[in-house]
Coordinates of C-alpha atoms in Angstrom, one line a residue:
X1 CA 0.0 0.0 0.0
X2 CA 1.4 3.4 -1.1
X3 CA 2.2 5.9 1.7
X4 CA -0.1 8.9 2.0
X5 CA 0.9 12.0 0.2
X6 CA 2.3 14.8 2.3
X7 CA 2.5 18.5 1.6
X8 CA 5.2 20.6 3.1
X9 CA 4.2 24.0 4.4
X10 CA 6.7 25.9 6.5
X11 CA 8.5 22.8 7.6
X12 CA 5.3 21.2 8.6
X13 CA 4.1 18.0 7.0
X14 CA 0.4 17.5 6.7
X15 CA -1.4 14.4 5.4
X16 CA -4.0 14.9 2.8
X17 CA -6.1 12.2 4.2
X18 CA -6.1 13.3 7.8
X19 CA -9.2 15.4 7.3
X20 CA -11.1 12.5 6.0
X21 CA -13.3 10.8 8.5
X22 CA -13.4 7.0 8.1
X23 CA -16.8 5.5 7.8
X24 CA -17.8 3.1 10.4
X25 CA -19.0 -0.2 9.0
X26 CA -21.4 -0.6 11.8
X27 CA -23.9 1.6 13.7
X28 CA -22.2 3.8 16.2
X29 CA -24.9 3.1 18.8
X30 CA -24.0 -0.5 19.0
X31 CA -21.2 -1.8 21.2
X32 CA -17.8 -2.2 19.4
X33 CA -15.9 -5.3 20.1
X34 CA -12.3 -6.2 19.3
X35 CA -9.3 -4.0 19.0
X36 CA -9.3 -0.4 17.8
X37 CA -6.2 0.8 16.0
X38 CA -5.5 4.5 15.9
X39 CA -2.6 6.0 13.9
X40 CA -1.5 9.5 14.6
X41 CA 1.5 11.4 13.2
X42 CA 3.8 13.3 15.4
X43 CA 6.2 16.1 14.5
X44 CA 8.9 13.5 13.5
X45 CA 6.6 11.7 11.2
X46 CA 6.5 8.5 13.3
X47 CA 3.3 6.8 13.9
X48 CA 2.2 5.5 17.3
X49 CA 0.0 2.5 17.4
X50 CA -2.3 2.2 20.4
X51 CA -4.7 -0.5 21.1
X52 CA -7.5 -0.7 23.6
X53 CA -9.2 -3.9 24.5
X54 CA -12.4 -3.5 26.4
X55 CA -12.6 -5.9 29.3
X56 CA -15.7 -7.2 30.8
X57 CA -17.0 -5.4 33.9
X58 CA -17.7 -7.4 37.2
X59 CA -21.1 -6.2 38.3
X60 CA -20.9 -7.8 41.7
X61 CA -17.5 -6.3 42.5
X62 CA -18.9 -2.8 41.6
X63 CA -21.6 -3.0 44.2
X64 CA -21.0 -1.7 47.7
X65 CA -20.1 -4.4 50.3
X66 CA -23.1 -3.7 52.6
X67 CA -23.4 -7.4 53.5
X68 CA -19.9 -7.5 55.1
X69 CA -20.1 -9.3 58.4
X70 CA -19.1 -7.1 61.3
X71 CA -16.8 -8.8 63.8
X72 CA -17.9 -8.7 67.4
X73 CA -15.8 -6.6 69.7
X74 CA -14.0 -7.8 72.8
X75 CA -16.8 -7.1 75.2
X76 CA -19.3 -8.9 73.0
X77 CA -17.1 -11.9 72.8
X78 CA -16.7 -12.0 76.5
X79 CA -20.4 -11.6 77.3
X80 CA -21.9 -13.8 74.6
X81 CA -21.7 -17.1 76.5
X82 CA -23.8 -15.5 79.3
X83 CA -26.5 -14.1 77.1
X84 CA -29.9 -15.8 77.2
X85 CA -32.3 -16.1 74.3
X86 CA -34.8 -13.2 74.2
X87 CA -38.2 -14.0 75.8
X88 CA -41.2 -14.2 73.6
X89 CA -43.7 -11.4 73.4
X90 CA -46.2 -13.4 75.4
X91 CA -43.8 -13.4 78.4
X92 CA -42.6 -9.8 78.2
X93 CA -46.0 -8.2 77.7
X94 CA -47.2 -6.3 80.7
X95 CA -50.4 -4.5 81.4
X96 CA -50.3 -1.2 83.3
X97 CA -53.2 0.9 84.6
X98 CA -52.8 4.4 83.2
X99 CA -54.3 7.5 84.8
X100 CA -55.7 8.8 81.6
X101 CA -57.6 5.6 81.1
X102 CA -59.1 5.7 84.6
X103 CA -62.4 7.4 85.3
X104 CA -62.0 10.7 87.1
X105 CA -62.9 10.6 90.8
X106 CA -62.0 8.0 93.4
X107 CA -60.8 5.5 90.7
X108 CA -58.3 8.0 89.2
X109 CA -57.1 9.1 92.7
X110 CA -56.6 5.5 93.7
X111 CA -54.5 4.9 90.5
X112 CA -52.4 7.9 91.2
X113 CA -51.6 7.0 94.8
X114 CA -50.9 3.4 93.8
X115 CA -48.5 4.5 91.1
X116 CA -45.8 5.5 93.6
X117 CA -45.1 4.2 97.1
X118 CA -44.3 7.7 98.3
X119 CA -47.8 8.8 97.3
X120 CA -49.6 6.2 99.4
X121 CA -50.7 8.7 102.0
X122 CA -53.8 8.0 104.1
X123 CA -55.4 9.2 107.4
X124 CA -54.7 7.1 110.4
X125 CA -57.9 8.4 112.2
X126 CA -56.1 8.4 115.5
X127 CA -58.9 10.5 117.1
X128 CA -61.5 7.9 116.1
X129 CA -59.4 5.1 117.3
X130 CA -59.0 6.8 120.6
X131 CA -62.7 7.5 120.8
X132 CA -63.7 3.9 120.1
X133 CA -61.0 2.6 122.6
X134 CA -62.3 4.9 125.3
X135 CA -65.9 3.7 124.7
X136 CA -64.9 0.1 124.9
X137 CA -62.8 0.8 127.9
X138 CA -65.7 2.3 129.7
X139 CA -68.0 -0.7 128.8
X140 CA -65.4 -3.0 130.2
X141 CA -65.2 -0.9 133.3
X142 CA -68.9 -1.3 133.9
X143 CA -68.7 -5.1 133.3
X144 CA -65.8 -5.3 135.7
X145 CA -67.8 -3.5 138.4
X146 CA -70.8 -5.8 137.8
X147 CA -68.5 -8.9 138.1
X148 CA -67.0 -7.6 141.4
X149 CA -70.5 -7.1 142.9
X150 CA -71.6 -10.6 142.0
X151 CA -68.4 -12.1 143.4
X152 CA -68.8 -10.3 146.8
X153 CA -72.4 -11.2 147.0
X154 CA -71.8 -14.8 146.4
X155 CA -68.8 -14.8 148.8
X156 CA -71.0 -13.6 151.6
X157 CA -73.7 -16.3 150.9
X158 CA -71.6 -19.3 149.9
X159 CA -67.8 -19.1 149.6
X160 CA -67.7 -22.4 147.7
X161 CA -69.3 -20.8 144.7
X162 CA -66.0 -18.9 144.1
X163 CA -64.0 -22.1 144.5
X164 CA -65.6 -24.3 141.9
X165 CA -66.9 -23.3 138.5
X166 CA -69.1 -26.4 138.2
X167 CA -70.5 -25.8 141.7
X168 CA -71.2 -22.2 140.9
X169 CA -73.0 -23.1 137.7
X170 CA -75.2 -25.6 139.5
X171 CA -76.2 -22.9 142.1
X172 CA -76.9 -20.2 139.6
X173 CA -80.5 -19.1 139.2
X174 CA -82.4 -20.2 136.0
X175 CA -84.8 -17.2 136.2
X176 CA -85.0 -15.3 132.9
X177 CA -83.2 -11.9 133.0
X178 CA -80.9 -12.9 135.8
X179 CA -77.3 -11.8 135.1
X180 CA -75.2 -14.5 136.5
X181 CA -71.4 -14.7 136.7
X182 CA -71.3 -16.8 133.5
X183 CA -73.3 -14.2 131.6
X184 CA -71.1 -11.3 132.7
X185 CA -67.9 -13.2 132.0
X186 CA -69.1 -14.1 128.5
X187 CA -69.8 -10.4 127.7
X188 CA -66.4 -9.4 129.2
X189 CA -64.7 -11.9 126.9
X190 CA -66.4 -10.6 123.8
X191 CA -65.6 -7.0 124.7
X192 CA -62.0 -7.8 125.5
X193 CA -61.5 -9.4 122.1
X194 CA -62.9 -6.4 120.3
X195 CA -61.0 -4.0 122.6
X196 CA -57.6 -5.8 122.2
X197 CA -58.0 -6.0 118.4
X198 CA -58.5 -2.2 118.1
X199 CA -55.8 -1.5 120.7
X200 CA -53.2 -3.6 118.9
X201 CA -54.1 -2.1 115.5
X202 CA -53.9 1.4 116.9
X203 CA -50.4 0.6 118.2
X204 CA -49.4 -0.6 114.7
X205 CA -50.8 2.6 113.1
X206 CA -48.8 4.7 115.6
X207 CA -45.6 3.1 114.3
X208 CA -46.3 4.2 110.7
X209 CA -44.0 6.9 109.4
X210 CA -45.2 10.4 108.7
X211 CA -44.8 11.5 105.1
X212 CA -42.0 13.9 104.2
X213 CA -43.0 17.4 103.3
X214 CA -42.0 16.8 99.7
X215 CA -44.2 13.8 99.2
X216 CA -47.1 15.4 101.0
X217 CA -46.9 18.5 98.8
X218 CA -46.8 16.3 95.7
X219 CA -50.1 14.7 96.7
X220 CA -51.6 18.0 97.6
X221 CA -50.6 19.5 94.2
X222 CA -52.3 16.6 92.5
X223 CA -55.5 17.3 94.4
X224 CA -55.3 21.0 93.7
X225 CA -54.5 20.7 90.0
X226 CA -56.6 17.7 89.0
X227 CA -59.4 18.0 91.5
X228 CA -60.4 14.4 91.4
X229 CA -62.8 14.8 94.3
X230 CA -65.3 17.3 95.5
X231 CA -64.3 19.7 98.2
X232 CA -65.7 17.8 101.2
X233 CA -63.9 14.5 100.5
X234 CA -60.6 16.4 100.2
X235 CA -60.6 17.1 103.9
X236 CA -58.9 13.8 104.4
X237 CA -55.7 15.0 102.8
X238 CA -55.9 18.4 104.5
X239 CA -55.5 16.7 107.9
X240 CA -51.7 16.7 107.6
X241 CA -51.0 15.8 111.2
X242 CA -53.2 12.7 110.9
X243 CA -51.7 11.5 107.6
X244 CA -49.4 8.5 107.5
X245 CA -47.3 6.9 104.8
X246 CA -47.4 3.2 103.8
X247 CA -43.8 3.2 102.8
X248 CA -41.3 1.2 104.9
X249 CA -38.4 2.5 106.8
X250 CA -36.8 5.9 106.2
X251 CA -33.3 4.8 105.5
X252 CA -33.0 7.6 103.0
X253 CA -34.7 10.2 105.1
X254 CA -31.5 12.1 105.8
X255 CA -30.5 12.1 102.1
X256 CA -34.0 13.1 101.0
X257 CA -34.0 15.9 103.6
X258 CA -30.7 17.2 102.3
X259 CA -31.8 17.1 98.7
X260 CA -35.1 18.8 99.7
X261 CA -33.2 21.5 101.6
X262 CA -30.9 22.2 98.6
X263 CA -33.8 22.5 96.2
X264 CA -35.5 24.9 98.6
X265 CA -32.4 27.1 98.7
X266 CA -32.1 27.1 94.9
X267 CA -35.8 27.9 94.7
X268 CA -35.5 30.9 97.0
X269 CA -32.4 32.1 95.0
X270 CA -34.3 31.9 91.7
X271 CA -37.1 33.8 93.2
X272 CA -34.8 36.5 94.4
X273 CA -32.8 36.7 91.1
X274 CA -35.8 36.9 88.8
X275 CA -38.0 39.0 91.2
X276 CA -40.8 36.5 91.4
X277 CA -43.6 36.6 93.9
X278 CA -43.6 32.8 94.5
X279 CA -40.8 30.3 94.3
X280 CA -40.7 28.9 90.7
X281 CA -40.1 25.3 91.7
X282 CA -43.1 25.1 93.9
X283 CA -45.7 25.9 91.3

């Protein structure tokens, strides 16, 4: 094949056929396969042959490796033998009574006080206990005097009646309405059981702890803000000196008192700094 004709212009060689565009034997929109040879002339007239061979593209390698397994850290490897299988939903499901789903009134107030042990505040009714105990005490006093009178009367008539219960029963009068020693003792026993039961329970109530000022104010705020009861039933919580708490010992009483005092001092400082009429934390 004859070399292409060149024209010399100012020491520059140009090919007459460089301006010609080769016609593609196939559609340019289709994918070309095989080697493509490009010849270009440099200043020295030498031609450089370059070849490009398209390689197949690995689609999977081009995708991000999102499914790469993350290795557990040191802590996970240590604790993995001690982990238990998660419990099924039927075991972990819990049912909780919510205030908003409880009717307003005594039901809602009961749900509120049962939601926190520190809110379990109730009246001890110490005055009523004392009143009932005094009444039973006086009834027992009357029965005691009646028993003494019967004993002295029988002692003067027949001393043996006080020495044998069977003999005393055989000598007792069967007339209706007659109060014998057996009748009086039976009434004394019934009154003593009732009196002792209330006395012991009153003693137990006296051992209950008084609520802290913080817990008492929390319950009072709930009564004031939500107003679950009418005014008259709210007198129970207003009797502060008669209110007791159902919580156990006061191991944290000193700590709670210190925290409460600190909050009080901060509250007073905020009131003074911002010029408020009432402490902001006691709204």
